[in-house]
Amino acid sequence: MKIGVLALQGAFIEHQHILERLGVETVQVRLPAQLEGLDGLIIPGGESTTIGKLAVDFGLLEPLRQFGKQRAIWGTCAGAIFLSKDARRDQPILGIMDIVVERNAFGRQVNSFEIELEMPFLPGQNGRVYPFRAVFIRAPLIEKVWGGASVLVSLPDGRIVAARQGKLLATSFHPELTDDDRFHRYFLELVQSPFEP
Amino acid sequence: MEQEVATFAVKKGLAQMLKGGVIMDVVTPEHARIAEDAGAVAVMALERVPADIRAHGGVARMSDPELILRIMEAVSIPVMAKCRIGHFVEAQILEALGVDYVDESEVLTPADEEHHINKHQFKVPFVCGARNLGEALRRIGEGAAMIRTKGEAGTGDVVEAVRHARAVLGEIRRLQNLPEEELMAFAKEIGAPYELVVETRQLGRLPVVNFAAGGIATPADAALMMQLGMDGVFVGSGIFKSGDPARRAAAIVKAVTHYNEPKILAEISRNLGEPMVGRQISSIPETELIAQRGW
């Protein structure tokens, strides 16, 4: 299995480190040709305006949209904004997931936080189920899901912070900033699952 | 389930999100929008860029909160602002304004010639300059969540940034080759907290994100710092003191992404207009050098 990590800007190395620890081959993607032969792609956290602009400048928007029609893509934070159909702001996005995302929904950096969230779909060790430590940094919120998208994780107050649509996955938090690799393993299962349109 | 704010993971995490990006000095909301449109990952809100601080002389202080707030309103990307070394009240004010990062910066006139700010006490994260590994680890020990080279701000001469990057990375390489029993003496030699020396050796890199700053003026300068192993770049005077800021800013952003592709670098370096007028560091009297500030 070969997973690409969009390396235009942001925390892409953190994702690579976790995947490599899981024995997965990774490739940094900065140009369209580098998408070839990949089984899945992670769009990392970073600044969504920067990633969007570079994706336009280097001709990646359309190739990424095509990629997402066949194969798995996981967007964390800025990556989730990039996958959305509506970011409530005029900036380049892929527009392939039925979600509305609000940028910086929790406020500025001093409001960034960590919280343990119940994610029963993540397998614990020895069948034990325990919460996942989610790190939110100037994080976006998934304001609304519709169509093919469904809610995967919510905060205790009900606000949506992760969604899934077929092989597309969006999280407002950063599993790559923790040592817990369960979310990455969940994504790898998605990569290998049969395609459901 | 409790929300925890201002943990070190959250402070350091924002810097991790800025990696592979360009942080640009801006002095007006218009500049800030140009920087955002060009693809900056963050802006540093200032009254004067370092080149003008040098030219202007006098005491350089924290910028007017009004200006910082107007810049925060103008853009959606993170906004940083500078306080003087050791001036913890300027830092408190910047935190109260809600800036996303505070730069305890040698570019401003130091307020304390012995002590830096105790940065652990703040919710807002700090970035600090360093010329070598000892200085970097002392700042991290005080709570800095991000490090940058000092370089020599406001000169357009990249030589000091290169010197500081090579010093930090070279010392880390040396550290990795030391046997464990020599670590305490090494910590003593460079004046760094022992625990951070051990952690750095184990990681093979600084425990926080490490950007280049001070004298970067062209896409090639930016790519040079990335190839040396920096995580991203700050560009101060180099953009808005050049002939065509928007174009140069966009080119430097692309150069930091494609730092390892000479053909792309050649393409994006074409026709950028006049770079900032530089000042060779060897021509500056030693008393006017900024990088020496900080202890």
GROMACS .gro file of C-alpha atoms in nm:
model
  492
    1MET     CA    1   0.000   0.000   0.000
    2LYS     CA    2   0.128   0.346  -0.093
    3ILE     CA    3  -0.020   0.660   0.064
    4GLY     CA    4   0.049   1.012  -0.059
    5VAL     CA    5   0.069   1.313   0.170
    6LEU     CA    6  -0.004   1.648   0.009
    7ALA     CA    7   0.316   1.840   0.088
    8LEU     CA    8   0.239   2.189  -0.044
    9GLN     CA    9   0.250   2.331   0.310
   10GLY     CA   10   0.173   2.226   0.667
   11ALA     CA   11   0.223   1.935   0.902
   12PHE     CA   12   0.274   1.662   0.642
   13ILE     CA   13   0.581   1.500   0.802
   14GLU     CA   14   0.382   1.419   1.118
   15HIS     CA   15   0.139   1.211   0.908
   16GLN     CA   16   0.427   1.041   0.728
   17HIS     CA   17   0.592   0.946   1.056
   18ILE     CA   18   0.279   0.774   1.186
   19LEU     CA   19   0.215   0.593   0.855
   20GLU     CA   20   0.575   0.478   0.835
   21ARG     CA   21   0.554   0.348   1.190
   22LEU     CA   22   0.257   0.142   1.069
   23GLY     CA   23   0.475   0.002   0.791
   24VAL     CA   24   0.311   0.199   0.509
   25GLU     CA   25   0.509   0.348   0.222
   26THR     CA   26   0.451   0.724   0.187
   27VAL     CA   27   0.509   0.978  -0.092
   28GLN     CA   28   0.514   1.357  -0.069
   29VAL     CA   29   0.285   1.507  -0.332
   30ARG     CA   30   0.362   1.856  -0.467
   31LEU     CA   31   0.287   1.804  -0.837
   32PRO     CA   32   0.003   1.620  -1.022
   33ALA     CA   33   0.232   1.344  -1.156
   34GLN     CA   34   0.313   1.238  -0.801
   35LEU     CA   35  -0.048   1.118  -0.752
   36GLU     CA   36   0.012   0.822  -0.981
   37GLY     CA   37   0.013   0.480  -0.823
   38LEU     CA   38  -0.116   0.599  -0.487
   39ASP     CA   39  -0.385   0.405  -0.298
   40GLY     CA   40  -0.491   0.701  -0.085
   41LEU     CA   41  -0.401   1.058   0.007
   42ILE     CA   42  -0.384   1.267   0.323
   43ILE     CA   43  -0.430   1.644   0.305
   44PRO     CA   44  -0.261   1.775   0.620
   45GLY     CA   45  -0.325   2.065   0.851
   46GLY     CA   46  -0.171   2.395   0.756
   47GLU     CA   47  -0.318   2.719   0.625
   48SER     CA   48  -0.603   2.636   0.390
   49THR     CA   49  -0.558   2.963   0.195
   50THR     CA   50  -0.191   2.879   0.129
   51ILE     CA   51  -0.258   2.517   0.035
   52GLY     CA   52  -0.545   2.625  -0.194
   53LYS     CA   53  -0.339   2.887  -0.372
   54LEU     CA   54  -0.046   2.651  -0.431
   55ALA     CA   55  -0.284   2.379  -0.553
   56VAL     CA   56  -0.418   2.624  -0.812
   57ASP     CA   57  -0.072   2.748  -0.914
   58PHE     CA   58   0.064   2.399  -0.971
   59GLY     CA   59  -0.245   2.253  -1.144
   60LEU     CA   60  -0.351   2.016  -0.865
   61LEU     CA   61  -0.720   2.106  -0.818
   62GLU     CA   62  -0.865   1.895  -1.101
   63PRO     CA   63  -0.629   1.596  -1.054
   64LEU     CA   64  -0.717   1.590  -0.682
   65ARG     CA   65  -1.092   1.602  -0.759
   66GLN     CA   66  -1.050   1.307  -0.997
   67PHE     CA   67  -0.842   1.122  -0.737
   68GLY     CA   68  -1.119   1.164  -0.481
   69LYS     CA   69  -1.375   1.005  -0.716
   70GLN     CA   70  -1.190   0.672  -0.701
   71ARG     CA   71  -0.968   0.663  -0.400
   72ALA     CA   72  -0.960   0.756  -0.034
   73ILE     CA   73  -0.870   1.106   0.083
   74TRP     CA   74  -0.843   1.218   0.446
   75GLY     CA   75  -0.828   1.588   0.524
   76THR     CA   76  -0.723   1.708   0.870
   77CYS     CA   77  -0.810   2.068   0.969
   78ALA     CA   78  -0.704   2.271   0.664
   79GLY     CA   79  -0.744   1.947   0.468
   80ALA     CA   80  -1.108   1.921   0.584
   81ILE     CA   81  -1.171   2.277   0.468
   82PHE     CA   82  -1.013   2.190   0.134
   83LEU     CA   83  -1.240   1.884   0.085
   84SER     CA   84  -1.560   2.076   0.167
   85LYS     CA   85  -1.818   2.202  -0.082
   86ASP     CA   86  -1.856   2.527   0.114
   87ALA     CA   87  -1.595   2.702   0.330
   88ARG     CA   88  -1.812   3.012   0.383
   89ARG     CA   89  -1.544   3.220   0.218
   90ASP     CA   90  -1.409   3.280  -0.132
   91GLN     CA   91  -1.096   3.061  -0.148
   92PRO     CA   92  -0.993   2.768  -0.368
   93ILE     CA   93  -1.133   2.435  -0.242
   94LEU     CA   94  -1.182   2.090  -0.394
   95GLY     CA   95  -1.557   2.093  -0.325
   96ILE     CA   96  -1.596   1.714  -0.319
   97MET     CA   97  -1.749   1.648   0.025
   98ASP     CA   98  -2.107   1.729   0.123
   99ILE     CA   99  -2.004   1.939   0.421
  100VAL     CA  100  -2.010   2.308   0.513
  101VAL     CA  101  -1.706   2.411   0.710
  102GLU     CA  102  -1.654   2.723   0.916
  103ARG     CA  103  -1.290   2.830   0.948
  104ASN     CA  104  -1.144   2.932   1.287
  105ALA     CA  105  -1.477   2.842   1.443
  106PHE     CA  106  -1.343   2.826   1.798
  107GLY     CA  107  -1.167   3.164   1.781
  108ARG     CA  108  -0.800   3.250   1.777
  109GLN     CA  109  -0.495   3.054   1.897
  110VAL     CA  110  -0.553   3.126   2.269
  111ASN     CA  111  -0.877   2.926   2.232
  112SER     CA  112  -0.705   2.624   2.078
  113PHE     CA  113  -0.755   2.315   2.297
  114GLU     CA  114  -0.724   1.942   2.359
  115ILE     CA  115  -1.009   1.716   2.466
  116GLU     CA  116  -1.069   1.343   2.508
  117LEU     CA  117  -1.354   1.230   2.283
  118GLU     CA  118  -1.539   0.899   2.266
  119MET     CA  119  -1.482   0.738   1.927
  120PRO     CA  120  -1.628   0.389   1.958
  121PHE     CA  121  -1.551   0.308   1.593
  122LEU     CA  122  -1.178   0.316   1.675
  123PRO     CA  123  -1.050  -0.024   1.782
  124GLY     CA  124  -0.872  -0.016   2.117
  125GLN     CA  125  -0.606  -0.262   2.218
  126ASN     CA  126  -0.726  -0.607   2.338
  127GLY     CA  127  -1.084  -0.510   2.257
  128ARG     CA  128  -1.069  -0.229   2.515
  129VAL     CA  129  -1.246   0.091   2.411
  130TYR     CA  130  -1.098   0.418   2.532
  131PRO     CA  131  -1.132   0.782   2.425
  132PHE     CA  132  -0.915   0.955   2.165
  133ARG     CA  133  -0.724   1.271   2.255
  134ALA     CA  134  -0.825   1.528   1.993
  135VAL     CA  135  -0.609   1.838   1.941
  136PHE     CA  136  -0.787   2.143   1.797
  137ILE     CA  137  -0.568   2.427   1.664
  138ARG     CA  138  -0.746   2.734   1.528
  139ALA     CA  139  -0.975   2.459   1.417
  140PRO     CA  140  -1.265   2.461   1.173
  141LEU     CA  141  -1.604   2.320   1.261
  142ILE     CA  142  -1.818   2.106   1.033
  143GLU     CA  143  -2.128   2.320   1.039
  144LYS     CA  144  -2.348   2.090   0.838
  145VAL     CA  145  -2.340   1.754   0.660
  146TRP     CA  146  -2.584   1.646   0.391
  147GLY     CA  147  -2.618   1.412   0.092
  148GLY     CA  148  -2.364   1.132   0.107
  149ALA     CA  149  -2.182   1.264   0.413
  150SER     CA  150  -2.247   1.146   0.766
  151VAL     CA  151  -2.134   1.256   1.109
  152LEU     CA  152  -1.846   1.055   1.255
  153VAL     CA  153  -1.745   1.246   1.570
  154SER     CA  154  -1.910   1.527   1.767
  155LEU     CA  155  -1.810   1.733   2.068
  156PRO     CA  156  -2.009   1.677   2.392
  157ASP     CA  157  -2.224   1.980   2.293
  158GLY     CA  158  -2.312   1.818   1.960
  159ARG     CA  159  -2.099   2.026   1.726
  160ILE     CA  160  -1.955   1.813   1.444
  161VAL     CA  161  -1.578   1.763   1.424
  162ALA     CA  162  -1.543   1.463   1.191
  163ALA     CA  163  -1.742   1.338   0.893
  164ARG     CA  164  -1.724   1.063   0.635
  165GLN     CA  165  -1.855   1.024   0.284
  166GLY     CA  166  -1.766   0.693   0.118
  167LYS     CA  167  -1.388   0.698   0.104
  168LEU     CA  168  -1.360   1.065   0.198
  169LEU     CA  169  -1.280   1.155   0.558
  170ALA     CA  170  -1.267   1.498   0.721
  171THR     CA  171  -1.154   1.582   1.075
  172SER     CA  172  -1.122   1.927   1.233
  173PHE     CA  173  -0.868   1.793   1.482
  174HIS     CA  174  -0.514   1.656   1.442
  175PRO     CA  175  -0.457   1.284   1.511
  176GLU     CA  176  -0.108   1.331   1.363
  177LEU     CA  177  -0.008   1.544   1.664
  178THR     CA  178  -0.062   1.256   1.907
  179ASP     CA  179   0.112   0.920   1.952
  180ASP     CA  180  -0.222   0.744   1.911
  181ASP     CA  181  -0.226   0.584   1.565
  182ARG     CA  182  -0.583   0.449   1.578
  183PHE     CA  183  -0.726   0.715   1.346
  184HIS     CA  184  -0.455   0.647   1.089
  185ARG     CA  185  -0.532   0.275   1.109
  186TYR     CA  186  -0.901   0.357   1.056
  187PHE     CA  187  -0.807   0.554   0.744
  188LEU     CA  188  -0.595   0.268   0.611
  189GLU     CA  189  -0.898   0.037   0.646
  190LEU     CA  190  -1.098   0.290   0.445
  191VAL     CA  191  -0.828   0.291   0.177
  192GLN     CA  192  -0.857  -0.086   0.142
  193SER     CA  193  -1.236  -0.105   0.159
  194PRO     CA  194  -1.431  -0.166  -0.162
  195PHE     CA  195  -1.543   0.152  -0.335
  196GLU     CA  196  -1.901   0.258  -0.271
  197PRO     CA  197  -2.012   0.542  -0.496
  198MET     CA  198  -1.449   1.555   2.958
  199GLU     CA  199  -1.257   1.874   3.009
  200GLN     CA  200  -1.123   2.103   2.742
  201GLU     CA  201  -0.762   2.193   2.809
  202VAL     CA  202  -0.636   2.517   2.654
  203ALA     CA  203  -0.280   2.649   2.619
  204THR     CA  204  -0.112   2.310   2.662
  205PHE     CA  205   0.239   2.291   2.520
  206ALA     CA  206   0.110   2.053   2.249
  207VAL     CA  207  -0.140   2.318   2.138
  208LYS     CA  208   0.118   2.600   2.145
  209LYS     CA  209   0.376   2.399   1.954
  210GLY     CA  210   0.104   2.258   1.730
  211LEU     CA  211   0.025   2.591   1.566
  212ALA     CA  212   0.391   2.626   1.466
  213GLN     CA  213   0.374   2.274   1.322
  214MET     CA  214   0.083   2.390   1.103
  215LEU     CA  215   0.295   2.680   0.975
  216LYS     CA  216   0.575   2.455   0.850
  217GLY     CA  217   0.668   2.472   0.486
  218GLY     CA  218   0.527   2.824   0.483
  219VAL     CA  219   0.627   3.189   0.476
  220ILE     CA  220   0.551   3.437   0.756
  221MET     CA  221   0.561   3.794   0.629
  222ASP     CA  222   0.620   4.127   0.807
  223VAL     CA  223   0.337   4.373   0.734
  224VAL     CA  224   0.288   4.732   0.851
  225THR     CA  225  -0.068   4.801   0.726
  226PRO     CA  226  -0.393   4.603   0.676
  227GLU     CA  227  -0.339   4.645   0.298
  228HIS     CA  228   0.002   4.476   0.325
  229ALA     CA  229  -0.157   4.201   0.531
  230ARG     CA  230  -0.412   4.131   0.258
  231ILE     CA  231  -0.140   4.128  -0.010
  232ALA     CA  232   0.053   3.879   0.204
  233GLU     CA  233  -0.253   3.657   0.255
  234ASP     CA  234  -0.338   3.664  -0.116
  235ALA     CA  235   0.022   3.573  -0.199
  236GLY     CA  236  -0.009   3.261   0.019
  237ALA     CA  237   0.155   3.366   0.348
  238VAL     CA  238   0.080   3.124   0.634
  239ALA     CA  239   0.085   3.408   0.888
  240VAL     CA  240   0.173   3.776   0.914
  241MET     CA  241   0.384   3.965   1.165
  242ALA     CA  242   0.209   4.293   1.248
  243LEU     CA  243   0.459   4.577   1.291
  244GLU     CA  244   0.476   4.956   1.279
  245ARG     CA  245   0.803   4.946   1.089
  246VAL     CA  246   0.988   4.667   0.909
  247PRO     CA  247   1.337   4.596   1.046
  248ALA     CA  248   1.513   4.789   0.765
  249ASP     CA  249   1.322   5.102   0.872
  250ILE     CA  250   1.383   5.034   1.241
  251ARG     CA  251   1.755   5.033   1.158
  252ALA     CA  252   1.726   5.353   0.954
  253HIS     CA  253   1.505   5.526   1.207
  254GLY     CA  254   1.717   5.456   1.514
  255GLY     CA  255   1.582   5.537   1.861
  256VAL     CA  256   1.401   5.292   2.089
  257ALA     CA  257   1.195   5.030   1.903
  258ARG     CA  258   0.891   4.913   2.103
  259MET     CA  259   0.578   4.696   2.065
  260SER     CA  260   0.350   4.829   1.790
  261ASP     CA  261   0.032   5.031   1.853
  262PRO     CA  262  -0.244   4.786   1.955
  263GLU     CA  263  -0.481   4.970   1.719
  264LEU     CA  264  -0.262   4.878   1.420
  265ILE     CA  265  -0.234   4.516   1.534
  266LEU     CA  266  -0.614   4.490   1.578
  267ARG     CA  267  -0.678   4.636   1.232
  268ILE     CA  268  -0.440   4.381   1.081
  269MET     CA  269  -0.612   4.101   1.275
  270GLU     CA  270  -0.944   4.214   1.128
  271ALA     CA  271  -0.803   4.228   0.776
  272VAL     CA  272  -0.692   3.865   0.738
  273SER     CA  273  -0.806   3.511   0.822
  274ILE     CA  274  -0.454   3.371   0.872
  275PRO     CA  275  -0.270   3.383   1.209
  276VAL     CA  276  -0.131   3.719   1.321
  277MET     CA  277   0.191   3.747   1.520
  278ALA     CA  278   0.332   4.054   1.692
  279LYS     CA  279   0.662   4.145   1.853
  280CYS     CA  280   0.743   4.245   2.209
  281ARG     CA  281   1.078   4.354   2.349
  282ILE     CA  282   1.309   4.093   2.507
  283GLY     CA  283   1.214   4.066   2.875
  284HIS     CA  284   0.915   4.302   2.844
  285PHE     CA  285   0.649   4.075   2.988
  286VAL     CA  286   0.391   4.352   3.010
  287GLU     CA  287   0.409   4.414   2.635
  288ALA     CA  288   0.355   4.036   2.605
  289GLN     CA  289   0.055   4.053   2.838
  290ILE     CA  290  -0.093   4.328   2.622
  291LEU     CA  291  -0.039   4.128   2.303
  292GLU     CA  292  -0.202   3.825   2.466
  293ALA     CA  293  -0.498   4.041   2.571
  294LEU     CA  294  -0.534   4.160   2.211
  295GLY     CA  295  -0.564   3.795   2.104
  296VAL     CA  296  -0.263   3.772   1.874
  297ASP     CA  297  -0.186   3.413   1.773
  298TYR     CA  298   0.189   3.418   1.846
  299VAL     CA  299   0.423   3.658   2.026
  300ASP     CA  300   0.775   3.711   1.893
  301GLU     CA  301   1.005   3.807   2.182
  302SER     CA  302   1.231   3.981   1.939
  303GLU     CA  303   1.583   4.119   1.930
  304VAL     CA  304   1.466   4.346   1.647
  305LEU     CA  305   1.308   4.568   1.914
  306THR     CA  306   1.519   4.738   2.180
  307PRO     CA  307   1.562   4.495   2.474
  308ALA     CA  308   1.385   4.583   2.799
  309ASP     CA  309   1.595   4.347   3.011
  310GLU     CA  310   1.959   4.270   2.949
  311GLU     CA  311   1.970   3.960   3.167
  312HIS     CA  312   1.636   3.784   3.157
  313HIS     CA  313   1.393   3.680   2.890
  314ILE     CA  314   1.020   3.646   2.956
  315ASN     CA  315   0.894   3.343   3.150
  316LYS     CA  316   0.685   3.222   2.859
  317HIS     CA  317   0.532   2.927   3.045
  318GLN     CA  318   0.304   3.172   3.226
  319PHE     CA  319   0.125   3.275   2.908
  320LYS     CA  320  -0.161   3.120   2.715
  321VAL     CA  321  -0.034   3.269   2.391
  322PRO     CA  322   0.262   3.081   2.237
  323PHE     CA  323   0.600   3.248   2.180
  324VAL     CA  324   0.863   3.234   1.907
  325CYS     CA  325   1.220   3.341   1.991
  326GLY     CA  326   1.539   3.395   1.794
  327ALA     CA  327   1.853   3.188   1.843
  328ARG     CA  328   2.206   3.186   1.703
  329ASN     CA  329   2.306   2.844   1.829
  330LEU     CA  330   2.173   2.532   2.001
  331GLY     CA  331   2.238   2.657   2.354
  332GLU     CA  332   2.041   2.974   2.294
  333ALA     CA  333   1.757   2.780   2.126
  334LEU     CA  334   1.727   2.535   2.417
  335ARG     CA  335   1.741   2.814   2.678
  336ARG     CA  336   1.447   2.981   2.504
  337ILE     CA  337   1.255   2.652   2.486
  338GLY     CA  338   1.336   2.602   2.856
  339GLU     CA  339   1.170   2.938   2.924
  340GLY     CA  340   0.863   2.819   2.733
  341ALA     CA  341   0.917   2.918   2.367
  342ALA     CA  342   0.703   2.694   2.143
  343MET     CA  343   0.885   2.787   1.822
  344ILE     CA  344   1.241   2.894   1.736
  345ARG     CA  345   1.378   3.096   1.448
  346THR     CA  346   1.732   3.188   1.351
  347LYS     CA  347   1.813   3.548   1.432
  348GLY     CA  348   2.002   3.616   1.112
  349GLU     CA  349   2.055   3.988   1.084
  350ALA     CA  350   1.716   4.153   1.036
  351GLY     CA  351   1.667   4.440   0.794
  352THR     CA  352   1.982   4.380   0.590
  353GLY     CA  353   1.870   4.161   0.300
  354ASP     CA  354   2.196   3.973   0.359
  355VAL     CA  355   2.131   3.602   0.424
  356VAL     CA  356   2.479   3.523   0.558
  357GLU     CA  357   2.391   3.540   0.929
  358ALA     CA  358   2.077   3.330   0.889
  359VAL     CA  359   2.293   3.066   0.721
  360ARG     CA  360   2.551   3.090   1.000
  361HIS     CA  361   2.285   3.045   1.270
  362ALA     CA  362   2.109   2.760   1.088
  363ARG     CA  363   2.437   2.576   1.038
  364ALA     CA  364   2.533   2.636   1.401
  365VAL     CA  365   2.208   2.489   1.540
  366LEU     CA  366   2.191   2.195   1.299
  367GLY     CA  367   2.565   2.126   1.323
  368GLU     CA  368   2.554   2.117   1.703
  369ILE     CA  369   2.260   1.875   1.689
  370ARG     CA  370   2.462   1.646   1.461
  371ARG     CA  371   2.754   1.666   1.704
  372LEU     CA  372   2.522   1.595   1.997
  373GLN     CA  373   2.387   1.282   1.829
  374ASN     CA  374   2.738   1.138   1.809
  375LEU     CA  375   2.814   1.191   2.179
  376PRO     CA  376   2.800   0.899   2.422
  377GLU     CA  377   2.540   0.940   2.695
  378GLU     CA  378   2.791   1.009   2.972
  379GLU     CA  379   2.911   1.323   2.790
  380LEU     CA  380   2.567   1.487   2.771
  381MET     CA  381   2.586   1.670   3.104
  382ALA     CA  382   2.920   1.829   3.013
  383PHE     CA  383   2.775   1.921   2.671
  384ALA     CA  384   2.473   2.082   2.839
  385LYS     CA  385   2.708   2.279   3.062
  386GLU     CA  386   2.926   2.381   2.767
  387ILE     CA  387   2.639   2.523   2.561
  388GLY     CA  388   2.445   2.654   2.862
  389ALA     CA  389   2.130   2.453   2.793
  390PRO     CA  390   1.888   2.261   3.020
  391TYR     CA  391   2.005   1.899   3.046
  392GLU     CA  392   1.659   1.746   2.984
  393LEU     CA  393   1.623   1.939   2.659
  394VAL     CA  394   1.971   1.830   2.548
  395VAL     CA  395   1.867   1.467   2.604
  396GLU     CA  396   1.538   1.520   2.420
  397THR     CA  397   1.708   1.693   2.125
  398ARG     CA  398   1.960   1.409   2.092
  399GLN     CA  399   1.681   1.154   2.094
  400LEU     CA  400   1.474   1.343   1.833
  401GLY     CA  401   1.768   1.442   1.614
  402ARG     CA  402   1.611   1.787   1.587
  403LEU     CA  403   1.490   2.071   1.807
  404PRO     CA  404   1.187   1.974   2.017
  405VAL     CA  405   0.992   2.260   1.850
  406VAL     CA  406   0.955   2.395   1.497
  407ASN     CA  407   1.259   2.586   1.371
  408PHE     CA  408   1.219   2.863   1.109
  409ALA     CA  409   1.477   3.074   0.927
  410ALA     CA  410   1.471   3.453   0.967
  411GLY     CA  411   1.684   3.760   0.926
  412GLY     CA  412   1.804   3.867   0.581
  413ILE     CA  413   1.596   3.649   0.348
  414ALA     CA  414   1.516   3.855   0.036
  415THR     CA  415   1.475   3.622  -0.265
  416PRO     CA  416   1.310   3.287  -0.353
  417ALA     CA  417   1.662   3.143  -0.376
  418ASP     CA  418   1.742   3.262  -0.022
  419ALA     CA  419   1.425   3.097   0.105
  420ALA     CA  420   1.499   2.769  -0.077
  421LEU     CA  421   1.857   2.777   0.055
  422MET     CA  422   1.730   2.790   0.414
  423MET     CA  423   1.485   2.504   0.343
  424GLN     CA  424   1.757   2.288   0.187
  425LEU     CA  425   1.975   2.352   0.491
  426GLY     CA  426   1.696   2.191   0.697
  427MET     CA  427   1.480   2.476   0.828
  428ASP     CA  428   1.105   2.419   0.867
  429GLY     CA  429   0.991   2.744   0.701
  430VAL     CA  430   1.090   3.110   0.667
  431PHE     CA  431   1.012   3.454   0.799
  432VAL     CA  432   1.055   3.735   0.547
  433GLY     CA  433   1.074   4.078   0.702
  434SER     CA  434   1.187   4.374   0.499
  435GLY     CA  435   1.256   4.157   0.193
  436ILE     CA  436   0.901   4.176   0.055
  437PHE     CA  437   0.761   4.522   0.114
  438LYS     CA  438   1.099   4.691   0.055
  439SER     CA  439   1.117   4.535  -0.291
  440GLY     CA  440   0.994   4.672  -0.624
  441ASP     CA  441   0.692   4.440  -0.666
  442PRO     CA  442   0.587   4.304  -0.323
  443ALA     CA  443   0.287   4.094  -0.437
  444ARG     CA  444   0.487   3.914  -0.702
  445ARG     CA  445   0.791   3.860  -0.484
  446ALA     CA  446   0.578   3.737  -0.195
  447ALA     CA  447   0.403   3.478  -0.414
  448ALA     CA  448   0.737   3.365  -0.558
  449ILE     CA  449   0.889   3.313  -0.213
  450VAL     CA  450   0.583   3.109  -0.107
  451LYS     CA  451   0.629   2.881  -0.409
  452ALA     CA  452   1.003   2.857  -0.347
  453VAL     CA  453   0.947   2.725   0.006
  454THR     CA  454   0.717   2.449  -0.128
  455HIS     CA  455   0.939   2.351  -0.422
  456TYR     CA  456   1.272   2.423  -0.251
  457ASN     CA  457   1.426   2.109  -0.394
  458GLU     CA  458   1.332   2.169  -0.760
  459PRO     CA  459   1.587   2.398  -0.932
  460LYS     CA  460   1.382   2.408  -1.254
  461ILE     CA  461   1.074   2.539  -1.072
  462LEU     CA  462   1.291   2.780  -0.870
  463ALA     CA  463   1.437   2.914  -1.196
  464GLU     CA  464   1.089   2.970  -1.336
  465ILE     CA  465   0.948   3.148  -1.030
  466SER     CA  466   1.259   3.365  -0.987
  467ARG     CA  467   1.208   3.531  -1.328
  468ASN     CA  468   1.104   3.894  -1.356
  469LEU     CA  469   1.043   3.972  -0.992
  470GLY     CA  470   1.151   4.336  -1.019
  471GLU     CA  471   1.398   4.503  -0.789
  472PRO     CA  472   1.486   4.317  -0.469
  473MET     CA  473   1.525   4.521  -0.152
  474VAL     CA  474   1.841   4.726  -0.144
  475GLY     CA  475   2.063   4.518   0.079
  476ARG     CA  476   2.320   4.613   0.332
  477GLN     CA  477   2.624   4.392   0.358
  478ILE     CA  478   2.657   4.280   0.720
  479SER     CA  479   3.037   4.308   0.717
  480SER     CA  480   2.992   4.683   0.652
  481ILE     CA  481   2.779   4.735   0.967
  482PRO     CA  482   2.961   4.843   1.286
  483GLU     CA  483   2.945   4.573   1.552
  484THR     CA  484   2.753   4.795   1.795
  485GLU     CA  485   2.467   4.816   1.543
  486LEU     CA  486   2.427   4.440   1.501
  487ILE     CA  487   2.088   4.320   1.626
  488ALA     CA  488   2.158   3.947   1.659
  489GLN     CA  489   2.380   4.000   1.962
  490ARG     CA  490   2.078   4.103   2.169
  491GLY     CA  491   1.946   3.815   2.380
  492TRP     CA  492   2.118   3.608   2.644
   0.00000   0.00000   0.00000
